[in-house]
């Protein structure tokens, strides 16, 4: 049952920057931070592999401490932590472990999950004090006992399930869809994008709406109207897409430069640290700040 | 949906051990910024003794009569605790300036991948400059 996969999304995705493309001028400027990230990632993967090979957790049990709360059952309304001792398997993720705990020990243990491969975004938990994707976090990397809690700064509905409505509202408020009425010139029927522009928005397109970033941000915690990193990143994805007209970009910038938009970001980098898809969120927020300033200077 | 549970602020400062570089930089920058504002007021208060001095007020320091401004400064500088606070002020100002430059780079989008390293560099440099300043600040003061 262990999913065994690590970073499937990068392996599946072509990685032009690791081949000959860096010599391409427009690309190299863009890809260098990402190259570093990828390099770090590969190093991390190698490290994990070594750890997994060496670790003598095999045959051991994993001690989980899982947050429990159920408003509908008398006696469970007071939040508490339950202990589970789950047999360790090579490659076991936090999600695997809670699935085991639910299937074998307590079927009332409630959490969201679906794809088990870091693409549906349903299983972001607060694991050992940090927002992580359950299915992308190896048990062997964590100190024990492994504390699994619901995402901070969101209302807990039951056990590890939090209310995501507000997060989705913020995502929708930046109009996260392509808006371009006119078809391109010539006989083309599709909206074609240049390779360079695709590279520019590439990382921002990877968001899986898991909410980890929003949960990690203490500005978002204090200001419920703050759009939050994921929504701003979504706005970036479209504002930087050259296929949309200039007026639409201006409209998008007006949304993000409002009172509870980009200017709330205090560059704490918490979101960037936790994003399971390695999206450089702070970088994107900062770039939108600069775009907003440039737009306003233009219409002085 | 039935009632849900709000866990309040336990995850904020209760998890300070998990804070990463950027979060510490933010906390220290706020703290040092407000400390500097606070210093500004004490600074004005001390310097305003020049008004009294201009009015001809004098005071006694070590058996000598000096004008109120000189006397106030000499009196304060004679205190060990004031010298220690000055070292602290230097540390606060140096960190604020170095991290302020780091934040300006972050705002310009330069070197974002190294933001944690530049924070640690600010800290280390602040420590070095502070230690190096100790002899200067603490000369000629009795305990
Ligand atoms: C070369 C000297 C200085 C530099 C480079 C500098 C830089 C900065 C920068 C970039 C910020 C904005 C941080 C952000 O993006 O949120 C800031 C905030 C601040 N600075 Fe300075 N600063 C300097 C000197 C001072 C001095 C002398 C004072 C006090 C008299 C001061 C007081 C503050 C305060 C109160 C804040 C706001 C802190 C907050 O966020 O609540 N700074 N500084
Ligand atoms: S930006 Fe990253 S952390 Fe935030 S919702 Fe998207 S995938 Fe999750
Ligand atoms: S289960 Fe889909 S992202 Fe983890």
Short mmCIF file of C-alpha atoms and ligand atoms in Angstrom, two decimals:
data_model
loop_
_atom_site.label_atom_id
_atom_site.label_comp_id
_atom_site.label_asym_id
_atom_site.label_seq_id
_atom_site.Cartn_x
_atom_site.Cartn_y
_atom_site.Cartn_z
CA UNK A 1 0.00 0.00 0.00
CA UNK A 2 2.92 2.30 0.32
CA UNK A 3 2.99 4.65 -2.59
CA UNK A 4 6.79 4.67 -2.79
CA UNK A 5 6.87 7.68 -5.04
CA UNK A 6 8.83 10.79 -4.37
CA UNK A 7 8.39 13.94 -6.41
CA UNK A 8 6.54 12.22 -9.22
CA UNK A 9 5.59 15.56 -10.71
CA UNK A 10 9.14 16.63 -11.47
CA UNK A 11 10.07 13.32 -12.94
CA UNK A 12 7.06 13.33 -15.19
CA UNK A 13 7.68 16.85 -16.33
CA UNK A 14 10.33 17.66 -18.91
CA UNK A 15 13.18 19.59 -17.40
CA UNK A 16 14.64 21.67 -20.13
CA UNK A 17 16.93 23.56 -17.78
CA UNK A 18 18.92 20.48 -16.96
CA UNK A 19 19.80 19.95 -20.61
CA UNK A 20 21.18 22.34 -23.17
CA UNK A 21 18.66 25.17 -22.80
CA UNK A 22 20.58 27.28 -20.27
CA UNK A 23 22.63 28.65 -23.14
CA UNK A 24 19.40 30.12 -24.45
CA UNK A 25 19.54 33.67 -23.17
CA UNK A 26 15.93 34.42 -22.36
CA UNK A 27 15.53 31.11 -20.62
CA UNK A 28 18.63 31.05 -18.50
CA UNK A 29 17.68 34.12 -16.50
CA UNK A 30 14.35 32.60 -15.68
CA UNK A 31 15.41 29.10 -14.97
CA UNK A 32 18.36 29.68 -12.73
CA UNK A 33 16.48 29.92 -9.39
CA UNK A 34 14.42 27.00 -10.50
CA UNK A 35 17.49 25.07 -11.48
CA UNK A 36 18.79 25.59 -8.00
CA UNK A 37 15.52 24.43 -6.56
CA UNK A 38 15.57 21.34 -8.70
CA UNK A 39 19.14 20.66 -7.75
CA UNK A 40 18.29 20.99 -4.08
CA UNK A 41 15.38 18.71 -4.70
CA UNK A 42 17.51 16.04 -6.33
CA UNK A 43 19.99 16.28 -3.51
CA UNK A 44 17.12 15.93 -1.05
CA UNK A 45 15.84 12.88 -2.91
CA UNK A 46 19.27 11.27 -2.89
CA UNK A 47 19.56 12.04 0.79
CA UNK A 48 16.21 10.44 1.47
CA UNK A 49 17.13 7.40 -0.54
CA UNK A 50 20.25 6.98 1.53
CA UNK A 51 18.29 7.50 4.72
CA UNK A 52 15.70 4.98 3.62
CA UNK A 53 18.36 2.42 2.76
CA UNK A 54 20.11 2.85 6.06
CA UNK A 55 17.17 3.31 8.30
CA UNK A 56 16.44 0.44 10.55
CA UNK A 57 12.85 1.48 11.05
CA UNK A 58 12.01 -1.65 9.04
CA UNK A 59 9.96 -3.96 11.20
CA UNK A 60 9.45 -1.12 13.66
CA UNK A 61 6.32 0.75 14.42
CA UNK A 62 5.65 4.40 13.82
CA UNK A 63 4.25 6.36 16.71
CA UNK A 64 1.58 8.75 15.46
CA UNK A 65 -0.12 11.37 17.56
CA UNK A 66 -3.21 12.44 15.69
CA UNK A 67 -5.45 15.40 16.48
CA UNK A 68 -9.04 14.32 17.12
CA UNK A 69 -12.20 16.37 17.28
CA UNK A 70 -15.79 15.51 16.48
CA UNK A 71 -18.54 18.03 17.18
CA UNK A 72 -21.26 15.42 16.74
CA UNK A 73 -20.15 12.88 19.31
CA UNK A 74 -20.46 13.64 22.96
CA UNK A 75 -17.09 13.10 24.60
CA UNK A 76 -15.19 13.93 21.41
CA UNK A 77 -16.08 17.59 21.40
CA UNK A 78 -13.05 18.37 23.49
CA UNK A 79 -10.06 18.17 21.13
CA UNK A 80 -7.40 15.62 22.07
CA UNK A 81 -4.55 13.62 20.57
CA UNK A 82 -4.87 9.89 19.91
CA UNK A 83 -1.84 7.64 19.77
CA UNK A 84 -1.47 5.08 17.01
CA UNK A 85 1.36 2.61 16.57
CA UNK A 86 1.51 1.71 12.90
CA UNK A 87 3.87 -0.92 11.47
CA UNK A 88 6.49 0.82 9.37
CA UNK A 89 6.95 -0.10 5.76
CA UNK A 90 9.70 1.11 3.50
CA UNK A 91 8.57 4.23 1.64
CA UNK A 92 5.66 4.84 3.98
CA UNK A 93 4.23 8.34 3.82
CA UNK A 94 2.32 10.19 6.50
CA UNK A 95 -0.82 9.60 4.47
CA UNK A 96 -0.10 5.85 4.33
CA UNK A 97 0.29 5.85 8.07
CA UNK A 98 -2.99 7.61 8.83
CA UNK A 99 -4.76 5.41 6.29
CA UNK A 100 -3.41 2.38 8.13
CA UNK A 101 -4.53 3.82 11.45
CA UNK A 102 -8.01 4.40 10.09
CA UNK A 103 -8.33 1.01 8.38
CA UNK A 104 -6.90 -1.08 11.20
CA UNK A 105 -7.51 0.81 14.43
CA UNK A 106 -10.22 3.45 14.30
CA UNK A 107 -12.53 3.77 11.34
CA UNK A 108 -13.86 7.07 12.64
CA UNK A 109 -10.52 8.80 11.98
CA UNK A 110 -11.37 11.37 9.33
CA UNK A 111 -9.17 13.10 6.77
CA UNK A 112 -9.29 14.02 3.10
CA UNK A 113 -7.21 12.28 0.50
CA UNK A 114 -7.57 11.11 -3.03
CA UNK A 115 -4.73 10.87 -5.53
CA UNK A 116 -1.89 9.84 -3.15
CA UNK A 117 0.54 11.39 -5.59
CA UNK A 118 0.68 15.07 -4.67
CA UNK A 119 -1.66 16.23 -7.38
CA UNK A 120 -5.16 16.55 -5.90
CA UNK A 121 -4.14 18.77 -3.02
CA UNK A 122 -6.55 17.31 -0.48
CA UNK A 123 -4.21 16.07 2.22
CA UNK A 124 -2.24 19.04 3.49
CA UNK A 125 -1.74 18.49 7.24
CA UNK A 126 0.25 20.14 9.98
CA UNK A 127 2.91 17.50 10.57
CA UNK A 128 5.50 18.01 13.30
CA UNK A 129 4.85 21.73 13.32
CA UNK A 130 4.91 22.36 9.59
CA UNK A 131 2.41 22.35 6.76
CA UNK A 132 3.12 19.31 4.60
CA UNK A 133 1.34 17.17 2.07
CA UNK A 134 0.63 13.83 3.75
CA UNK A 135 1.23 11.78 0.62
CA UNK A 136 4.51 13.55 -0.18
CA UNK A 137 6.09 13.28 3.25
CA UNK A 138 8.15 10.22 4.07
CA UNK A 139 7.77 8.92 7.63
CA UNK A 140 11.49 8.09 7.64
CA UNK A 141 12.29 11.80 7.36
CA UNK A 142 10.38 12.73 10.51
CA UNK A 143 11.18 12.65 14.19
CA UNK A 144 8.91 10.48 16.29
CA UNK A 145 6.31 10.72 17.60
CA UNK A 146 4.85 12.13 14.42
CA UNK A 147 2.26 14.74 15.33
CA UNK A 148 -0.45 15.03 12.70
CA UNK A 149 -2.78 17.99 13.09
CA UNK A 150 -5.27 19.79 10.87
CA UNK A 151 -4.04 22.87 9.00
CA UNK A 152 -3.69 25.86 11.34
CA UNK A 153 -5.77 28.98 10.86
CA UNK A 154 -8.70 27.14 9.42
CA UNK A 155 -11.75 25.97 11.30
CA UNK A 156 -11.58 22.29 12.12
CA UNK A 157 -14.66 20.43 10.90
CA UNK A 158 -13.65 17.01 12.16
CA UNK A 159 -10.30 15.42 13.06
CA UNK A 160 -7.92 16.44 10.26
CA UNK A 161 -10.59 17.98 8.05
CA UNK A 162 -10.61 21.76 7.90
CA UNK A 163 -13.04 24.16 6.30
CA UNK A 164 -11.50 25.20 2.96
CA UNK A 165 -14.34 27.51 1.87
CA UNK A 166 -12.56 30.72 2.68
CA UNK A 167 -9.43 29.56 0.86
CA UNK A 168 -11.48 28.71 -2.23
CA UNK A 169 -13.28 32.07 -2.03
CA UNK A 170 -9.95 33.86 -2.11
CA UNK A 171 -8.81 31.72 -5.03
CA UNK A 172 -11.95 32.57 -7.00
CA UNK A 173 -11.76 36.26 -6.20
CA UNK A 174 -8.74 36.71 -8.47
CA UNK A 175 -10.73 35.37 -11.46
CA UNK A 176 -8.55 32.31 -12.00
CA UNK A 177 -9.47 31.70 -15.62
CA UNK A 178 -8.14 32.77 -18.99
CA UNK A 179 -9.90 35.89 -20.27
CA UNK A 180 -9.25 36.72 -23.88
CA UNK A 181 -12.07 37.44 -26.27
CA UNK A 182 -10.17 37.97 -29.49
CA UNK A 183 -8.67 35.14 -31.43
CA UNK A 184 -5.11 35.59 -32.58
CA UNK A 185 -4.40 36.95 -36.05
CA UNK A 186 -3.96 34.66 -39.03
CA UNK A 187 -5.61 31.31 -39.50
CA UNK A 188 -4.68 30.04 -36.04
CA UNK A 189 -7.68 28.98 -34.02
CA UNK A 190 -5.78 28.41 -30.81
CA UNK A 191 -4.28 30.81 -28.32
CA UNK A 192 -0.63 29.90 -28.76
CA UNK A 193 1.92 30.80 -26.14
CA UNK A 194 5.61 31.38 -26.73
CA UNK A 195 8.00 28.95 -25.10
CA UNK A 196 9.57 31.78 -23.11
CA UNK A 197 6.23 32.92 -21.77
CA UNK A 198 5.32 29.36 -20.87
CA UNK A 199 8.60 29.08 -18.94
CA UNK A 200 7.77 32.33 -17.16
CA UNK A 201 4.43 31.09 -15.81
CA UNK A 202 5.42 27.42 -15.55
CA UNK A 203 5.99 27.22 -11.82
CA UNK A 204 2.89 29.27 -11.05
CA UNK A 205 0.69 26.83 -12.97
CA UNK A 206 1.58 23.98 -10.66
CA UNK A 207 -0.62 24.99 -7.73
CA UNK A 208 -2.80 22.14 -6.48
CA UNK A 209 -4.97 24.27 -4.17
CA UNK A 210 -3.83 22.45 -1.06
CA UNK A 211 -3.94 25.55 1.15
CA UNK A 212 -0.62 24.85 2.89
CA UNK A 213 0.76 28.28 2.01
CA UNK A 214 -2.26 30.20 3.27
CA UNK A 215 -2.17 28.20 6.49
CA UNK A 216 1.51 28.97 7.05
CA UNK A 217 1.12 32.72 6.57
CA UNK A 218 0.73 34.70 9.75
CA UNK A 219 -0.45 37.76 7.84
CA UNK A 220 -3.29 35.73 6.36
CA UNK A 221 -4.04 34.51 9.88
CA UNK A 222 -4.38 38.06 11.15
CA UNK A 223 -6.20 39.51 8.14
CA UNK A 224 -9.00 37.33 6.93
CA UNK A 225 -9.44 39.45 3.81
CA UNK A 226 -5.85 39.03 2.65
CA UNK A 227 -5.91 37.25 -0.68
CA UNK A 228 -3.12 34.94 0.43
CA UNK A 229 -0.15 33.47 -1.44
CA UNK A 230 -2.03 30.90 -3.51
CA UNK A 231 -4.59 33.38 -4.86
CA UNK A 232 -1.90 35.96 -5.64
CA UNK A 233 0.12 33.24 -7.37
CA UNK A 234 -2.98 32.40 -9.40
CA UNK A 235 -3.31 36.06 -10.36
CA UNK A 236 0.37 36.03 -11.35
CA UNK A 237 -0.19 32.99 -13.55
CA UNK A 238 -2.67 34.98 -15.67
CA UNK A 239 -1.26 38.49 -15.32
CA UNK A 240 2.05 37.25 -16.72
CA UNK A 241 0.40 35.33 -19.54
CA UNK A 242 1.09 37.40 -22.64
CA UNK A 243 -1.87 35.99 -24.52
CA UNK A 244 -4.22 38.16 -22.50
CA UNK A 245 -4.64 41.78 -23.59
CA UNK A 246 -3.07 44.67 -21.74
CA UNK A 247 -6.44 45.88 -20.36
CA UNK A 248 -7.08 42.50 -18.82
CA UNK A 249 -3.67 42.55 -17.20
CA UNK A 250 -4.46 45.97 -15.77
CA UNK A 251 -7.73 44.65 -14.43
CA UNK A 252 -5.84 41.80 -12.80
CA UNK A 253 -3.30 44.16 -11.28
CA UNK A 254 -6.14 46.25 -9.86
CA UNK A 255 -7.39 43.16 -8.05
CA UNK A 256 -4.04 42.30 -6.49
CA UNK A 257 -3.05 45.85 -5.56
CA UNK A 258 -6.19 46.45 -3.49
CA UNK A 259 -5.90 47.00 0.23
CA UNK A 260 -5.86 43.31 1.12
CA UNK A 261 -3.74 42.26 -1.82
CA UNK A 262 -0.01 42.06 -2.50
CA UNK A 263 0.97 44.89 -0.14
CA UNK A 264 0.02 42.81 2.86
CA UNK A 265 2.89 40.45 2.13
CA UNK A 266 5.74 41.07 4.56
CA UNK A 267 8.16 38.72 2.77
CA UNK A 268 8.37 36.20 5.57
CA UNK A 269 8.85 33.39 3.01
CA UNK A 270 6.72 31.00 5.09
CA UNK A 271 4.54 30.12 2.09
CA UNK A 272 7.52 29.49 -0.17
CA UNK A 273 9.01 27.20 2.46
CA UNK A 274 5.94 24.99 2.75
CA UNK A 275 4.60 24.85 -0.81
CA UNK A 276 4.72 21.16 -1.78
CA UNK A 277 4.94 22.11 -5.45
CA UNK A 278 7.99 24.32 -4.91
CA UNK A 279 6.29 27.40 -6.30
CA UNK A 280 8.41 30.51 -5.57
CA UNK A 281 5.41 32.29 -4.07
CA UNK A 282 7.22 35.21 -2.45
CA UNK A 283 9.07 35.86 -5.70
CA UNK A 284 5.77 36.00 -7.58
CA UNK A 285 4.16 38.29 -5.00
CA UNK A 286 7.14 40.64 -5.14
CA UNK A 287 7.05 40.72 -8.92
CA UNK A 288 3.36 41.66 -8.85
CA UNK A 289 4.15 44.45 -6.38
CA UNK A 290 6.66 45.84 -8.85
CA UNK A 291 4.22 45.44 -11.75
CA UNK A 292 1.57 47.30 -9.76
CA UNK A 293 3.94 50.16 -9.05
CA UNK A 294 5.00 50.32 -12.70
CA UNK A 295 1.39 50.43 -13.87
CA UNK A 296 0.56 53.29 -11.51
CA UNK A 297 3.62 55.29 -12.46
CA UNK A 298 2.64 54.94 -16.09
CA UNK A 299 -0.74 56.60 -15.51
CA UNK A 300 0.51 59.29 -13.18
CA UNK B 1 -22.20 21.91 8.62
CA UNK B 2 -22.37 21.52 12.30
CA UNK B 3 -20.25 23.52 14.64
CA UNK B 4 -16.55 23.59 13.96
CA UNK B 5 -13.54 24.16 16.14
CA UNK B 6 -11.28 27.16 16.06
CA UNK B 7 -7.84 26.39 17.42
CA UNK B 8 -7.06 30.05 17.91
CA UNK B 9 -3.52 31.28 17.88
CA UNK B 10 -1.73 28.21 19.24
CA UNK B 11 -0.01 27.75 15.91
CA UNK B 12 1.43 31.24 15.76
CA UNK B 13 3.93 32.08 18.40
CA UNK B 14 3.49 28.75 20.12
CA UNK B 15 5.42 27.17 17.27
CA UNK B 16 8.35 29.57 17.37
CA UNK B 17 10.79 26.68 17.36
CA UNK B 18 9.65 25.88 13.84
CA UNK B 19 10.10 29.40 12.49
CA UNK B 20 12.29 29.65 9.44
CA UNK B 21 14.81 32.35 8.56
CA UNK B 22 12.35 34.68 6.86
CA UNK B 23 10.01 34.65 9.85
CA UNK B 24 12.81 35.45 12.31
CA UNK B 25 14.03 38.20 10.03
CA UNK B 26 10.55 39.72 10.06
CA UNK B 27 10.23 39.54 13.85
CA UNK B 28 13.69 41.01 14.44
CA UNK B 29 13.12 43.74 11.88
CA UNK B 30 9.87 44.84 13.56
CA UNK B 31 11.49 44.69 16.95
CA UNK B 32 14.60 46.65 15.98
CA UNK B 33 12.56 49.22 14.01
CA UNK B 34 10.42 50.00 17.05
CA UNK B 35 13.44 50.00 19.36
CA UNK B 36 15.03 52.63 17.14
CA UNK B 37 11.86 54.75 17.33
CA UNK B 38 11.96 54.37 21.11
CA UNK B 39 15.60 55.45 21.18
CA UNK B 40 14.69 58.49 19.09
CA UNK B 41 12.50 59.78 21.93
CA UNK B 42 15.10 59.27 24.66
CA UNK B 43 17.64 60.84 22.33
CA UNK B 44 15.46 63.94 21.95
CA UNK B 45 14.88 64.09 25.70
CA UNK B 46 18.62 63.99 26.45
CA UNK B 47 19.56 66.48 23.74
CA UNK B 48 16.85 68.90 24.92
CA UNK B 49 18.92 69.54 28.03
CA UNK B 50 20.74 71.91 25.66
CA UNK B 51 17.71 74.20 26.02
CA UNK B 52 18.26 74.36 29.77
CA UNK B 53 21.98 74.92 29.16
CA UNK B 54 21.20 77.80 26.82
CA UNK B 55 19.10 79.33 29.60
CA UNK B 56 22.21 79.33 31.75
CA UNK B 57 21.37 76.38 34.02
CA UNK B 58 24.34 74.59 35.49
CA UNK B 59 24.85 71.40 37.46
CA UNK B 60 27.56 69.74 39.52
CA UNK B 61 29.48 66.80 38.06
CA UNK B 62 32.40 65.41 40.07
CA UNK B 63 32.65 68.57 42.12
CA UNK B 64 32.80 70.86 39.08
CA UNK B 65 30.10 73.16 37.87
CA UNK B 66 29.26 72.53 34.21
CA UNK B 67 26.35 73.60 32.02
CA UNK B 68 23.21 71.44 32.12
CA UNK B 69 23.84 69.82 28.71
CA UNK B 70 27.40 68.74 29.38
CA UNK B 71 26.43 67.63 32.84
CA UNK B 72 23.57 65.45 31.62
CA UNK B 73 25.73 63.78 28.99
CA UNK B 74 28.63 63.24 31.36
CA UNK B 75 26.32 61.94 34.05
CA UNK B 76 24.75 59.40 31.69
CA UNK B 77 28.02 58.35 30.10
CA UNK B 78 29.45 57.75 33.54
CA UNK B 79 26.91 54.98 34.14
CA UNK B 80 27.92 51.45 33.20
CA UNK B 81 24.35 50.50 32.31
CA UNK B 82 24.16 53.34 29.80
CA UNK B 83 27.34 52.08 28.08
CA UNK B 84 25.83 48.59 27.88
CA UNK B 85 22.61 50.02 26.46
CA UNK B 86 24.67 51.86 23.85
CA UNK B 87 26.22 48.60 22.72
CA UNK B 88 22.69 47.20 22.51
CA UNK B 89 21.56 50.20 20.49
CA UNK B 90 24.42 49.71 18.08
CA UNK B 91 23.51 46.04 17.68
CA UNK B 92 19.87 46.91 17.03
CA UNK B 93 20.74 49.64 14.53
CA UNK B 94 23.29 47.51 12.67
CA UNK B 95 20.90 44.59 12.36
CA UNK B 96 18.10 46.87 11.21
CA UNK B 97 20.30 48.45 8.55
CA UNK B 98 21.75 45.16 7.27
CA UNK B 99 18.42 43.39 7.24
CA UNK B 100 16.86 46.54 5.78
CA UNK B 101 19.26 46.25 2.85
CA UNK B 102 18.33 42.59 2.57
CA UNK B 103 14.63 43.57 2.46
CA UNK B 104 15.35 46.14 -0.24
CA UNK B 105 16.97 43.40 -2.30
CA UNK B 106 13.95 41.18 -1.68
CA UNK B 107 11.68 44.00 -2.84
CA UNK B 108 13.73 44.35 -6.00
CA UNK B 109 13.53 40.61 -6.56
CA UNK B 110 17.28 40.15 -6.35
CA UNK B 111 18.72 36.98 -4.87
CA UNK B 112 15.48 35.62 -3.42
CA UNK B 113 16.92 32.10 -3.34
CA UNK B 114 19.57 33.32 -0.91
CA UNK B 115 17.20 35.24 1.40
CA UNK B 116 17.86 32.87 4.30
CA UNK B 117 21.61 33.07 3.85
CA UNK B 118 21.53 36.87 3.71
CA UNK B 119 19.56 36.86 6.97
CA UNK B 120 22.18 34.68 8.66
CA UNK B 121 24.90 36.91 7.20
CA UNK B 122 23.15 39.97 8.69
CA UNK B 123 23.07 38.25 12.08
CA UNK B 124 26.72 37.23 12.02
CA UNK B 125 27.90 40.62 10.80
CA UNK B 126 25.81 42.32 13.49
CA UNK B 127 27.45 40.10 16.10
CA UNK B 128 30.95 40.81 14.81
CA UNK B 129 30.44 44.58 14.66
CA UNK B 130 28.84 44.60 18.11
CA UNK B 131 31.69 42.67 19.70
CA UNK B 132 34.24 44.86 17.95
CA UNK B 133 32.53 47.97 19.32
CA UNK B 134 32.65 46.88 22.95
CA UNK B 135 36.14 48.30 23.73
CA UNK B 136 35.14 51.67 22.23
CA UNK B 137 31.93 51.89 24.21
CA UNK B 138 33.24 50.64 27.50
CA UNK B 139 36.49 52.65 27.87
CA UNK B 140 36.82 54.83 30.91
CA UNK B 141 33.73 53.80 32.79
CA UNK B 142 33.79 52.64 36.38
CA UNK B 143 31.57 49.76 37.39
C1 LIG C 1 20.06 52.71 6.90
C2 LIG C 1 19.12 52.65 7.79
C3 LIG C 1 17.81 51.93 7.63
C4 LIG C 1 17.40 51.04 6.67
C5 LIG C 1 18.16 50.51 5.46
C6 LIG C 1 16.04 50.65 7.01
C7 LIG C 1 15.25 49.79 6.26
C8 LIG C 1 13.95 49.47 6.56
C9 LIG C 1 13.06 48.76 5.70
C10 LIG C 1 13.40 48.23 4.31
C11 LIG C 1 11.88 48.62 6.34
C12 LIG C 1 10.61 47.96 5.79
C13 LIG C 1 10.46 46.54 6.20
C14 LIG C 1 9.33 45.87 5.47
O1 LIG C 1 9.45 45.67 4.24
O2 LIG C 1 8.33 45.56 6.10
C15 LIG C 1 11.99 49.26 7.61
C16 LIG C 1 11.01 49.33 8.57
C17 LIG C 1 11.07 50.09 9.72
N1 LIG C 1 12.13 50.88 10.12
FE1 LIG C 1 13.90 51.06 9.17
N2 LIG C 1 15.64 51.30 8.14
C18 LIG C 1 16.71 52.10 8.56
C19 LIG C 1 16.75 52.93 9.67
C20 LIG C 1 15.71 53.08 10.57
C21 LIG C 1 15.75 53.99 11.70
C22 LIG C 1 16.87 54.93 12.04
C23 LIG C 1 14.55 53.82 12.36
C24 LIG C 1 14.02 54.50 13.59
C25 LIG C 1 14.21 55.73 13.92
C26 LIG C 1 13.79 52.82 11.66
C27 LIG C 1 12.54 52.38 12.03
C28 LIG C 1 11.78 51.48 11.31
C29 LIG C 1 10.46 51.06 11.69
C30 LIG C 1 9.69 51.46 12.94
C31 LIG C 1 10.04 50.16 10.70
C32 LIG C 1 8.69 49.46 10.64
C33 LIG C 1 8.74 48.17 11.37
C34 LIG C 1 7.41 47.48 11.22
O3 LIG C 1 7.23 46.77 10.22
O4 LIG C 1 6.58 47.62 12.11
N3 LIG C 1 14.52 52.38 10.57
N4 LIG C 1 13.29 49.76 7.73
S1 LIG C 2 0.70 27.63 -3.86
FE1 LIG C 2 1.62 25.68 -3.15
S2 LIG C 2 1.08 25.58 -0.95
FE2 LIG C 2 -0.25 27.13 -1.89
S3 LIG C 2 -2.15 26.04 -2.42
FE3 LIG C 2 -0.84 26.02 -4.26
S4 LIG C 2 0.33 24.10 -4.12
FE4 LIG C 2 -0.56 24.46 -2.08
S1 LIG C 3 -3.72 12.69 -1.66
FE1 LIG C 3 -3.80 14.01 -3.43
S2 LIG C 3 -2.30 15.48 -2.91
FE2 LIG C 3 -2.02 14.03 -1.32
#
